[in-house]
Coordinates of C-alpha atoms in Angstrom, one line a residue:
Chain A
X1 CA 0.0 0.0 0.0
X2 CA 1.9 2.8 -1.0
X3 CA 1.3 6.2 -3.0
X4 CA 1.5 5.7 -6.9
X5 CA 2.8 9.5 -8.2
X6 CA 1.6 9.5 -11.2
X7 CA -1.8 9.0 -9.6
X8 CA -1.2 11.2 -7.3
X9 CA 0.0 14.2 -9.3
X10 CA -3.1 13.1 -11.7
X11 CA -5.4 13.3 -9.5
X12 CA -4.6 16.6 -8.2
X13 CA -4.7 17.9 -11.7
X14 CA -7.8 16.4 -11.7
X15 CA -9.3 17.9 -8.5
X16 CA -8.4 21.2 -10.0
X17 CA -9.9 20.6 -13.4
X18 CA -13.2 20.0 -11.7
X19 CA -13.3 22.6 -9.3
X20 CA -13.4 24.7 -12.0
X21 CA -15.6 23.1 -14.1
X22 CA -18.0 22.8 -10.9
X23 CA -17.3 26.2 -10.7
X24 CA -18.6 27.3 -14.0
X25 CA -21.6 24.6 -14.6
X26 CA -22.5 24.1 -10.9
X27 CA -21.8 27.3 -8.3
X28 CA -22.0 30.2 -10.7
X29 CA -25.6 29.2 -12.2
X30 CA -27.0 28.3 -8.7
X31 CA -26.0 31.3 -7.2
X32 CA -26.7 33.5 -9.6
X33 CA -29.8 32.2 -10.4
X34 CA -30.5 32.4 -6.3
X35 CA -29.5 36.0 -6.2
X36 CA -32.0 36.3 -9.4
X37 CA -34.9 35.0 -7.7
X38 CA -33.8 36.9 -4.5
X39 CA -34.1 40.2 -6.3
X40 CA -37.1 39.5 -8.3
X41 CA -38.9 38.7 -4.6
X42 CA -37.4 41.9 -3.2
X43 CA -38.8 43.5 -6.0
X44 CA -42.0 42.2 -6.4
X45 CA -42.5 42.5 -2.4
X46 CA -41.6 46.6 -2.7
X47 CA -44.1 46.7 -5.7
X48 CA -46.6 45.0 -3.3
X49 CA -45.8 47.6 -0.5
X50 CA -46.4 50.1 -3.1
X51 CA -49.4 49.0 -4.6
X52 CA -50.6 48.5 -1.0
X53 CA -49.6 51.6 -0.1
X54 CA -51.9 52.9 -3.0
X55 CA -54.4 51.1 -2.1
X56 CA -54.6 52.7 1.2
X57 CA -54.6 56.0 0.0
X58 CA -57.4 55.1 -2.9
X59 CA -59.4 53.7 0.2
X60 CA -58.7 56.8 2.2
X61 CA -60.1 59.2 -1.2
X62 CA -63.2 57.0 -1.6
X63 CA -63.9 57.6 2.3
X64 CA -64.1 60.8 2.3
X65 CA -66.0 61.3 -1.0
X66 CA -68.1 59.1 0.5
X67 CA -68.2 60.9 4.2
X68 CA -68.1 64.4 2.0
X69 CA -71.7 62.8 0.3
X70 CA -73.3 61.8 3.2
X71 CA -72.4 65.2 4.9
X72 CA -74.1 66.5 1.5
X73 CA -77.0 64.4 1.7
X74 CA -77.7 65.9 4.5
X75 CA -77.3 69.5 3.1
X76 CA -79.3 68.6 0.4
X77 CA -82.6 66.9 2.4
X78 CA -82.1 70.5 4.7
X79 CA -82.2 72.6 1.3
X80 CA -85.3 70.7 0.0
X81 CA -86.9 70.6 3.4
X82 CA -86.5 74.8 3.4
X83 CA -87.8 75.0 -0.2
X84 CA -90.9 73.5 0.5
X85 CA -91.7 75.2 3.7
X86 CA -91.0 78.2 1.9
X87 CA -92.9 76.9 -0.9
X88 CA -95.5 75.9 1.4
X89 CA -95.7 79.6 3.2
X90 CA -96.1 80.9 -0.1
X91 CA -99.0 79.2 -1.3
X92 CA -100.5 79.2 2.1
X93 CA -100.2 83.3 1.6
X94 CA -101.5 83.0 -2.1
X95 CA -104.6 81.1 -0.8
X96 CA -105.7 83.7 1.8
X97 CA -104.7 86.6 -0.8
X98 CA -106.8 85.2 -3.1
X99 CA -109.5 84.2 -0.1
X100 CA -109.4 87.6 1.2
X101 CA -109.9 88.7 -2.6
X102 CA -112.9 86.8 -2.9
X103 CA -114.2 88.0 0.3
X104 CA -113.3 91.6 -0.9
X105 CA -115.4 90.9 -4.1
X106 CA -118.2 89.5 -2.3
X107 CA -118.4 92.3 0.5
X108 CA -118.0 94.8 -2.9
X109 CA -121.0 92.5 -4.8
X110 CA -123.2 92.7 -1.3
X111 CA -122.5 96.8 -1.2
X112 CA -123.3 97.0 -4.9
X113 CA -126.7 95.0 -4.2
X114 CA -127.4 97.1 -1.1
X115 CA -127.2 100.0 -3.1
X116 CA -129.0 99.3 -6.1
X117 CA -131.7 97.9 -3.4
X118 CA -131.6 100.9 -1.7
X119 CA -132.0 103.2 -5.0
X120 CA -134.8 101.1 -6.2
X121 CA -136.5 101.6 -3.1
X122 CA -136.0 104.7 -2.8
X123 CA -137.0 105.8 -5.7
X124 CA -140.2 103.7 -5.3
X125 CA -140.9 104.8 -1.7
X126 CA -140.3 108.1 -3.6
X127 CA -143.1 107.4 -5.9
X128 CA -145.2 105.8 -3.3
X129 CA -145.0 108.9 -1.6
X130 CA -145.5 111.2 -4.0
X131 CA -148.8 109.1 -5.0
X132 CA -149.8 109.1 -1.4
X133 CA -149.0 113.0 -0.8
X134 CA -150.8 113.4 -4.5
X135 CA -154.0 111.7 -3.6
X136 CA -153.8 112.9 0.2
X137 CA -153.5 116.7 -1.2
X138 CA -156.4 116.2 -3.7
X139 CA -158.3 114.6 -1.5
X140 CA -157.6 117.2 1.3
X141 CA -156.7 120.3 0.1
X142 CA -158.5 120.0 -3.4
X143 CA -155.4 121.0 -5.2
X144 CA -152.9 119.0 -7.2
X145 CA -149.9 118.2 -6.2
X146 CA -147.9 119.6 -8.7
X147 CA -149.4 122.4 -8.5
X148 CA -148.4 122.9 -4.4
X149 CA -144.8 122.0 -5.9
X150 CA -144.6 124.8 -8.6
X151 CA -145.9 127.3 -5.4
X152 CA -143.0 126.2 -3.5
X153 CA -140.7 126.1 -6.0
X154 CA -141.3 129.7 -6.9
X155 CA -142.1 131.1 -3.5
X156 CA -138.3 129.1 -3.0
X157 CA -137.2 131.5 -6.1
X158 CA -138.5 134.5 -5.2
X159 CA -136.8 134.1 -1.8
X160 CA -133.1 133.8 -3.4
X161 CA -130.4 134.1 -1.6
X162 CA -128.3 137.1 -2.5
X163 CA -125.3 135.4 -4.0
X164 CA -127.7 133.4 -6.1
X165 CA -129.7 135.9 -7.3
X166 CA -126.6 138.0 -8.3
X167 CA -125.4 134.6 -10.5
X168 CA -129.0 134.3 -11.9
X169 CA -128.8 138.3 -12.9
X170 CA -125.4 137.4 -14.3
X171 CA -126.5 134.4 -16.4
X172 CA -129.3 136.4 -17.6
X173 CA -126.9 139.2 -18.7
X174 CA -125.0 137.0 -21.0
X175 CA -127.8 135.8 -22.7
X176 CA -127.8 132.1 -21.4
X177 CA -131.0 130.2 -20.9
X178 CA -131.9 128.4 -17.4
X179 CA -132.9 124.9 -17.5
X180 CA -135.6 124.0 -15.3
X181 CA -136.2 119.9 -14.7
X182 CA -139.5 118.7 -14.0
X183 CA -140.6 115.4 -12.9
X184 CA -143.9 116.3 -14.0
X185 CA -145.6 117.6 -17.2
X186 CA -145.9 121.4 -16.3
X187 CA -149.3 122.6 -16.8
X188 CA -149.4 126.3 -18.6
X189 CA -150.5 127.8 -15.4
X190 CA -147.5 126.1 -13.7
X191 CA -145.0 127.7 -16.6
X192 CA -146.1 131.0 -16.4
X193 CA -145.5 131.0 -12.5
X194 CA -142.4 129.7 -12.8
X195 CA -141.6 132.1 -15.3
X196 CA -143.1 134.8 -13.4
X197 CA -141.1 134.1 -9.8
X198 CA -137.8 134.2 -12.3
X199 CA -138.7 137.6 -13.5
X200 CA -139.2 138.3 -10.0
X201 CA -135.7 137.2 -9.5
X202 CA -134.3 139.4 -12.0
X203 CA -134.3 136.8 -14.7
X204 CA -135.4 137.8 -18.1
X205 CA -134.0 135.0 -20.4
X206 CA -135.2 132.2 -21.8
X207 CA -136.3 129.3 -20.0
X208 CA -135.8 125.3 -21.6
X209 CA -138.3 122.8 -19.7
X210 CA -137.0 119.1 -19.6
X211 CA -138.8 116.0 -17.6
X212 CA -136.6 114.1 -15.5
X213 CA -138.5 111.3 -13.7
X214 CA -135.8 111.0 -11.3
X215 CA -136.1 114.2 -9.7
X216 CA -138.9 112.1 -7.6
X217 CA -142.0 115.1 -7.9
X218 CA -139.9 118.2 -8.0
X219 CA -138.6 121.1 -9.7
X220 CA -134.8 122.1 -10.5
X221 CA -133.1 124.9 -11.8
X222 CA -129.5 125.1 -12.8
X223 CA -127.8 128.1 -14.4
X224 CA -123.9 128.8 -14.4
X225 CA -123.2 125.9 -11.7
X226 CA -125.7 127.2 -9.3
X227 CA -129.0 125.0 -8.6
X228 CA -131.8 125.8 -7.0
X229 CA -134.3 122.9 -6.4
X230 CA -137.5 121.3 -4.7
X231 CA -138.1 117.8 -4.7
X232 CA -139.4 115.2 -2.4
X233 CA -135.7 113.9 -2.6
X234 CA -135.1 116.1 0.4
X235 CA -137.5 113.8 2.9
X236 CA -136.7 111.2 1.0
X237 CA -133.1 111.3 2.1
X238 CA -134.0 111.0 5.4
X239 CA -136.2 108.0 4.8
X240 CA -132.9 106.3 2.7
X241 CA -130.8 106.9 5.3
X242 CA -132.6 105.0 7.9
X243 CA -133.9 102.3 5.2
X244 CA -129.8 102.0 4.8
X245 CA -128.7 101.9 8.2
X246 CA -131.9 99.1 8.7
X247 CA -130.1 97.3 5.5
X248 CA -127.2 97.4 6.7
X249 CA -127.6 95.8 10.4
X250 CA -129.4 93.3 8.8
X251 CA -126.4 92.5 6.7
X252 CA -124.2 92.7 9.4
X253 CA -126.1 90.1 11.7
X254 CA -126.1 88.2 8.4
X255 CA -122.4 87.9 8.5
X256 CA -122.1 87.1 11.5
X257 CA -124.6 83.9 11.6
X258 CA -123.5 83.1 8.2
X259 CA -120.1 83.5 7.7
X260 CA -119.7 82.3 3.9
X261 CA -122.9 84.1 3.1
X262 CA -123.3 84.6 -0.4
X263 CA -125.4 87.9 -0.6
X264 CA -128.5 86.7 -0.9
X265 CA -129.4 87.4 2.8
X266 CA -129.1 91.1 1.3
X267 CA -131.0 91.0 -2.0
X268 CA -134.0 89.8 0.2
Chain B
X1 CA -8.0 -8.8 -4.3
X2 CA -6.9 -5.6 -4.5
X3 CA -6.6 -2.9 -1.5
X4 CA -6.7 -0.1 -3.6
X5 CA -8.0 0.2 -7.0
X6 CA -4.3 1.7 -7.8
X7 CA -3.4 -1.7 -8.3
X8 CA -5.7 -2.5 -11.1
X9 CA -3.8 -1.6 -14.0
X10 CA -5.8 -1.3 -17.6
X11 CA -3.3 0.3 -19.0
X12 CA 1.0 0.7 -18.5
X13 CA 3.5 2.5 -20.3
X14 CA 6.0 2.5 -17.6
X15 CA 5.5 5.8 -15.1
X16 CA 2.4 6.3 -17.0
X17 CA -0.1 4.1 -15.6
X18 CA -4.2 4.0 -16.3
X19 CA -5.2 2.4 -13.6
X20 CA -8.9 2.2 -11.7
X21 CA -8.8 5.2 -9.6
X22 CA -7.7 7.7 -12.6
X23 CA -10.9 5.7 -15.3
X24 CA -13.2 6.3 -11.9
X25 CA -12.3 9.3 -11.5
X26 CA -12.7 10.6 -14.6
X27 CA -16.3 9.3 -14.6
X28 CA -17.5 10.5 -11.4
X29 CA -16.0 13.9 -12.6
X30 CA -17.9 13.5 -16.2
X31 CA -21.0 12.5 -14.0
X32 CA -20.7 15.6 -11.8
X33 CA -19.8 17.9 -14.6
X34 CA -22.9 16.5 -16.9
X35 CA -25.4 16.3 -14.6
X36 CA -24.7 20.2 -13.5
X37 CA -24.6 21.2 -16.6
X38 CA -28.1 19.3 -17.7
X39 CA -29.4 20.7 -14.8
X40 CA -28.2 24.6 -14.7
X41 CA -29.0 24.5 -18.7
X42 CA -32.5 25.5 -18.3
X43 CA -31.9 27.4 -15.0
X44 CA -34.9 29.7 -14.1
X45 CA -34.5 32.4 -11.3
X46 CA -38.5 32.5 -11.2
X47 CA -39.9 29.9 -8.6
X48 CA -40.8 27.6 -11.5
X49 CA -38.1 25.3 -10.5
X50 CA -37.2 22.0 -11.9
X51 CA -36.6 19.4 -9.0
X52 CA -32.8 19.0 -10.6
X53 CA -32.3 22.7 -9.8
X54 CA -34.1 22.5 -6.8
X55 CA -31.7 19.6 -5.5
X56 CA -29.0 21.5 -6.3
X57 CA -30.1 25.0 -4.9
X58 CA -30.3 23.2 -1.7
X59 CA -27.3 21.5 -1.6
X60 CA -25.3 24.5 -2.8
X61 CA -26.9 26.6 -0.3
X62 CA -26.6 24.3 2.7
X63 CA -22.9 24.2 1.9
X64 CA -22.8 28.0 1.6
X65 CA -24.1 27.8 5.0
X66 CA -21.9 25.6 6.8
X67 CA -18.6 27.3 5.0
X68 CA -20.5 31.1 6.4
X69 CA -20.8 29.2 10.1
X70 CA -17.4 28.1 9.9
X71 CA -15.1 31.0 8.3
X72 CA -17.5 33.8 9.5
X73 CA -17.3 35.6 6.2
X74 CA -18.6 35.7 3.0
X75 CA -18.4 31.9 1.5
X76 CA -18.4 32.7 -1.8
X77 CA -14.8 32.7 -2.1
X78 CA -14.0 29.3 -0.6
X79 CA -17.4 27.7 -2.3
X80 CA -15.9 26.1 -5.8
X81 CA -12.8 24.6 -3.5
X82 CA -14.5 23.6 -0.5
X83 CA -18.0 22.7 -1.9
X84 CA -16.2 20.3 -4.8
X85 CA -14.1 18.4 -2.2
X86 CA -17.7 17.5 -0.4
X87 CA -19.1 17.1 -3.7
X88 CA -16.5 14.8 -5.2
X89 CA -15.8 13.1 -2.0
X90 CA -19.4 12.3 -1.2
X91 CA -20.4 11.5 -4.6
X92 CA -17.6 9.2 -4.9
X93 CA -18.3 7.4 -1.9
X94 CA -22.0 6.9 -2.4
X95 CA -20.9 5.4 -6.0
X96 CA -19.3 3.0 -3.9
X97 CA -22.3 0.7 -3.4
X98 CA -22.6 0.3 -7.2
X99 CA -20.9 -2.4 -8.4
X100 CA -17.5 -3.0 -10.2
X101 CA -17.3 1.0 -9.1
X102 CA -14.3 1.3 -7.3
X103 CA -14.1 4.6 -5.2
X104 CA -11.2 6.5 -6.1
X105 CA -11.0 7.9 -2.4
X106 CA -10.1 4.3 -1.2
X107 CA -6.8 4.8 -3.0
X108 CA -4.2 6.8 -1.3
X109 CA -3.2 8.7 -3.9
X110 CA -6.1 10.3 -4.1
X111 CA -6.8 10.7 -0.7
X112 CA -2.7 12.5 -0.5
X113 CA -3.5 14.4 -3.4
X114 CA -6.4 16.0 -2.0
X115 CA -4.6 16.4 1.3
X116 CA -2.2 18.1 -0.5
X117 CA -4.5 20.5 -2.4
X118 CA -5.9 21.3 1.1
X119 CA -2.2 21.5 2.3
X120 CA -1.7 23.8 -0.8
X121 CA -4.7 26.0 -0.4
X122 CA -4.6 27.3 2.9
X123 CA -1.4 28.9 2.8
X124 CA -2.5 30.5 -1.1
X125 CA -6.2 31.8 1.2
X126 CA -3.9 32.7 4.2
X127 CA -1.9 35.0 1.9
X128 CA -4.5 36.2 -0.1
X129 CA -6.4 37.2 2.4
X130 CA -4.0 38.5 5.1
X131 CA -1.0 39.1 2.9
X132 CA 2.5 36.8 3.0
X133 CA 4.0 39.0 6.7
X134 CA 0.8 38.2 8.8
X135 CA 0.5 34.5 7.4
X136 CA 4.3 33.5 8.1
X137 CA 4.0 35.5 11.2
X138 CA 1.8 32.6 12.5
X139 CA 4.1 30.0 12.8
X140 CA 6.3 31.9 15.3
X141 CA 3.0 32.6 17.5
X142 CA 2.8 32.8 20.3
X143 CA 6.7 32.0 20.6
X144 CA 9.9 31.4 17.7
X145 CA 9.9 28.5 20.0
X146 CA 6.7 27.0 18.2
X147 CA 7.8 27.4 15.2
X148 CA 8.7 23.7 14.7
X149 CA 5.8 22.5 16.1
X150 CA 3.6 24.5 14.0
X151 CA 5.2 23.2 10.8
X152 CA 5.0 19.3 12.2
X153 CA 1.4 20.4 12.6
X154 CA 0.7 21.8 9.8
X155 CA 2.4 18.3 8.0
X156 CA 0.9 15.7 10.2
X157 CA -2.6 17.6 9.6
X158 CA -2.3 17.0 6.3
X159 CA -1.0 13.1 6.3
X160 CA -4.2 12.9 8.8
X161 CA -6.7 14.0 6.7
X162 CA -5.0 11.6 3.7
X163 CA -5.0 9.0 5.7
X164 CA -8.3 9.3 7.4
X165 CA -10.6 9.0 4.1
X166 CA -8.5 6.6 2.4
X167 CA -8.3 4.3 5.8
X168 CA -12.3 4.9 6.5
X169 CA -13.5 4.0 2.6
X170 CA -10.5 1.6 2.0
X171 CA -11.3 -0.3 5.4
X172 CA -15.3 -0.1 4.4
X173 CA -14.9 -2.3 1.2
X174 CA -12.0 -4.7 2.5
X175 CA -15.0 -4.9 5.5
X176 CA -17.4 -5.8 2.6
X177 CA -15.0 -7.3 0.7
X178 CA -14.0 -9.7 3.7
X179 CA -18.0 -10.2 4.8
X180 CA -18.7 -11.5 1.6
X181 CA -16.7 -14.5 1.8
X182 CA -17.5 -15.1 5.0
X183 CA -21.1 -14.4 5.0
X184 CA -22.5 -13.9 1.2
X185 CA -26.1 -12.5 2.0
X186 CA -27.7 -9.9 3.8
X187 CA -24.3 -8.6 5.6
X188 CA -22.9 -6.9 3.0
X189 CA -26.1 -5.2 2.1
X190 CA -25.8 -3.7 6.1
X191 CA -22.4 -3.2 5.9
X192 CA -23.1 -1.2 2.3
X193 CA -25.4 1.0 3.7
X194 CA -23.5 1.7 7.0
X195 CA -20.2 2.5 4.2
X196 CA -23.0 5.1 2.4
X197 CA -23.3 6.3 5.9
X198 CA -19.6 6.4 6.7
X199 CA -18.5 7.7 2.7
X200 CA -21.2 11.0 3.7
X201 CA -19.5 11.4 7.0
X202 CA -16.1 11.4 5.6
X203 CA -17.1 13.5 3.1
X204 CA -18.6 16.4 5.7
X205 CA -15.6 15.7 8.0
X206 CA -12.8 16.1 4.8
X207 CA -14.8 19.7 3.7
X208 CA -15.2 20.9 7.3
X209 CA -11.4 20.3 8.2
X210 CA -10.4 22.0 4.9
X211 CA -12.6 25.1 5.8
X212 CA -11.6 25.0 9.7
X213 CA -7.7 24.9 8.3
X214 CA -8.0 27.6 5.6
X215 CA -10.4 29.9 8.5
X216 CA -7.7 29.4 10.8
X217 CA -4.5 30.4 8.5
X218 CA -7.1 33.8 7.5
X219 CA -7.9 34.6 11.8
X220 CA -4.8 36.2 12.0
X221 CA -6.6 39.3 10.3
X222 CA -9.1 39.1 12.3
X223 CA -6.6 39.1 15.4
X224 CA -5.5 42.2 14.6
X225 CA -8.7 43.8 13.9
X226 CA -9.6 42.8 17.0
X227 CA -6.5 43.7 18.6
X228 CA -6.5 47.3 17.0
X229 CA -10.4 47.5 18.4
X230 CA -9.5 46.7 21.8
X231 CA -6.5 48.9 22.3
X232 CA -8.7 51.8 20.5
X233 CA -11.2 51.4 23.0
X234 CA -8.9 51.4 25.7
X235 CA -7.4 54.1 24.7
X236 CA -11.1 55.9 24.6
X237 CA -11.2 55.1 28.3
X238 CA -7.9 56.4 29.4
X239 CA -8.8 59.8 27.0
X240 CA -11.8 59.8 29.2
X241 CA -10.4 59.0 32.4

C-alpha cells in the first residue's frame, strides 16, 4: 500500500480541473440564479408595498368622498326641506290673498246689491210717496200736487239768496238760458208762475223745460253751476238713510250667523 | 483482491499508468460535470423550479451555509474549492455501493493528493487574504519556540486527513470485501449501507477540516482587527479618564 505518483500528481490535476468546471456549470448558475430569484422577490414585495400603499390611500379618497356625500346628503334633504316650507308659506299666503280677494269681491257685490236695493226703493218709496201725498193733497186740500210743488218752487225763487240771485242776474246778462227739470208735465198755469217768480228774480232770459222722472216730484233749476231745487228727494233722504242703516244691520247680523254668506241674505 | 484500486492496471507504459482510480475518476468527474450542466442549462431564477435545480439549490446553499458558520465571512470565495471536495468526496463514496465501481478515495493517492490540495490551499487563502507577513508571522505565534511544532502540525494535519478517508473508505470495502466470503447475503447489504453512511460522514468531515484549516490560516486578520479595536477602546477610556 503505497502512493503511486503519477496518480497522485493526476489526480490533483484532476481535483483542479473540476473545481473549475464545478465552478462554472454548478456554483456560478445556482447562485446567480439564487440571487435572481432573490431580487425578483425583493422587488415584487416593494411593488406590493407600493401598490398597498396605493391602495390605502385610494381607500382613504373613496372615504371621504363618500363621508363628503353623506355630509351633502344631509345638506341637500335640509335645502329641499326649506324649499318647501317656503314653498309651502307661499301658497298658504297666495290662498288667503286670493281668499281675502274673494271675500273683498263678495263684501263689494253685497254693497253694490245694497245699493242698487236701496235706490230702487228709494225711488219707489219716492213714488209711493208722492202718490200718497198726491191723492192725500187732492183729496184734502183740493189742489194737485204739482201744483203745491210749482208754489213752493217759486215762492223758493222769489226768496233767493243774494249770491244766487246775483249769479241768476249774471246768467241772464249773457244771454244764457236756465234749465228748469220737472218730474212732472208742467201745466201752462205752472210755466207761467215759474216764469213769473224768475222775472221776479231778476231773470229775463229764456227758459228750456226738460222732464226728468228722477227728480222724484220736483222742480230744479240750474244756471252757471248754481241750482236751486224742490223735490221730495229732500225727505226722501231722510227715509234712505234709515232704510240703509236698517239694511245694513241686517247685513251685518247676516255675517255674523253666516259667515260664507253669499249675498243673498241682502237681495231679500 | 486488491486494497486499492491503484493496483488494477488497464493500462501501463511505464510511469504512465491507467489504472482504476484515474478511469473512476474521470467518470465520477464526467458525472458531476454533466449532470450540472443538464441541470443549470435550463436554470430559471422564477420559482418555477425543476426538481434537478431544486436539488442542487439546496445543496449548494446548505454548503454555503456551513462554510458562512465556519469562516465567519462571506463563503463565496472558498465555495468552488471547499463545496467540490464535499461534492467529489461524497459522490464518490455513495458510488461506492454500485458495483465494479471502485471509489477512487479508497486509494491513497487520491486521498494524498487531496490532502495536498488542502495543504496547498490554505497557505494560497492565508496570503491572499491576510497578505504573506501576517501568514508566516503565524508559525512563530505565540513564541519562535513554536515554530517547529507549528510546521510538524501543519504536515501531520495534512498526512491525517490523507490517511483518514482513504483508511475509512479503503477499510469499508475490505469490511465488505472480507463479509462476503465469509457471509455472502444480507451482511454486505448492512455493511453497504453503514459505508454510504460512513462515505457522507467522511465527506462532511474532509470539507469541514479543509474550511476549519484555511479559516484558521485567514484569523490572523481578524486578530489584529480585534487587537486594533480593543486597544482603541482602551485608549477611549484612558482619554476619558
Amino acid at each position: 500500500m503505497q502512493i503511486d505518483w503519477f496518480t497522485f500528481v493526476a489526480q490533483i490535476v484532476n481535483f483542479l480541473i473540476l473545481v473549475v468546471l464545478l465552478r462554472l456549470f454548478l456554483y456560478k448558475p445556482i447562485l446567480n440564479a439564487m440571487r435572481d430569484r432573490e431580487e425578483r422577490i425583493r422587488q415584487r414585495m416593494e411593488q406590493a408595498e407600493e401598490r398597498e400603499r396605493e391602495a390605502e390611500e385610494v381607500k382613504q379618497e373613496f372615504e371621504d368622498k363618500r363621508d363628503d356625500l353623506r355630509h351633502r346628503e344631509s345638506e341637500i334633504l335640509e335645502e329641499a326641506k326649506s324649499e318647501a316650507q317656503s314653498r309651502r308659506d307661499e301658497l298658504l299666503k297666495e290662498a288667503r290673498q286670493e281668499a281675502e280677494e274673494a271675500e273683498k269681491r263678495w263684501r263689494e257685490a253685497v254693497r253694490r246689491d245694497k245699493d242698487a236695493f236701496l235706490s230702487g226703493l228709494r225711488r219707489r218709496a219716492a213714488q209711493e210717496l208722492c202718490a200718497v201725498a198726491r191723492r192725500a193733497l187732492a183729496d184734502l186740500a183740493d189742489a194737485e200736487l204739482e201744483r203745491q210743488v210749482v208754489h213752493v218752487f217759486a215762492a223758493k225763487l222769489r226768496d233767493l239768496p243774494d249770491d244766487a240771485a246775483t249769479a241768476l242776474a249774471d246768467a241772464t246778462k249773457d244771454g244764457q238760458p236756465v234749465r228748469v227739470r220737472t218730474a212732472f208735465e208742467l201745466t201752462g198755469d205752472a210755466e207761467d208762475e215759474v216764469r213769473q217768480a224768475l222775472d221776479a228774480a231778476g231773470h229775463s232770459g229764456d227758459m228750456t223745460v226738460e222732464r226728468d222722472e228722477d227728480l222724484v216730484c220736483g222742480l230744479e233749476l240750474r244756471f252757471a253751476g248754481h241750482r236751486i231745487a224742490w223735490s221730495v228727494d229732500g225727505y226722501l233722504g231722510s227715509l234712505e238713510r234709515r232704510f240703509s242703516e236698517a239694511v245694513e244691520r241686517s247685513v251685518r247680523s247676516d255675517d255674523d250667523g253666516d259667515s260664507d254668506g253669499d249675498g243673498k241674505g241682502a237681495d231679500e | 483482491m486488491n486494497v486499492t484500486p491503484d493496483q488494477t492496471v488497464y493500462v501501463d507504459w511505464g510511469f504512465v499508468k491507467l489504472n482504476a482510480t484515474l478511469v473512476f475518476s474521470w467518470l465520477t468527474m464526467l458525472l458531476l460535470v454533466l449532470g450540472s450542466w443538464l441541470i443549470t442549462r435550463r436554470i430559471t431564477a422564477t420559482s418555477d423550479l425543476t426538481p434537478g435545480q431544486n436539488l442542487m439549490e439546496v445543496l449548494v446553499k446548505g454548503m454555503e451555509s456551513q462554510i458562512e458558520e465556519i469562516s465567519q465571512e462571506r463563503p463565496r470565495r472558498y465555495l468552488p474549492f471547499v463545496g467540490t471536495l464535499f461534492v467529489y468526496i461524497a459522490v464518490c463514496n455513495i458510488l461506492s455501493v454500485v458495483p465494479w465501481y471502485e471509489a477512487p478515495t479508497g486509494s491513497l493517492s487520491t486521498t494524498a493528493a487531496l490532502a495536498v490540495c488542502v495543504f496547498v490551499a490554505v497557505p494560497y487563502y492565508g496570503i491572499r487574504h491576510v497578505g504573506i507577513g501576517s501568514y508566516l508571522k503565524q508559525y512563530v505565534k505565540p513564541n519562535p519556540m513554536m515554530l517547529p511544532f507549528n510546521i510538524i502540525g501543519e504536515l501531520s494535519r495534512t498526512l491525517a486527513l490523507a490517511v483518514r478517508l482513504f483508511g475509512n473508505i479503503m477499510s469499508g470495502s475490505m469490511i465488505v470485501a472480507i463479509l462476503l466470503a465469509i457471509a455472502p447475503l444480507f451482511f454486505p447489504v448492512v455493511m453497504h449501507a453503514l459505508g454510504l453512511l460512513t462515505g457522507l460522514v467522511q465527506a462532511y468531515i474532509f470539507a469541514v477540516l479543509a474550511m476549519v484549516y484555511i479559516a484558521s490560516a485567514s484569523k490572523a486578520r481578524r486578530d489584529k482587527a480585534q487587537a486594533e479595536e480593543d486597544s482603541s477602546d482602551a485608549e477611549d477610556s484612558e482619554g476619558e479618564s
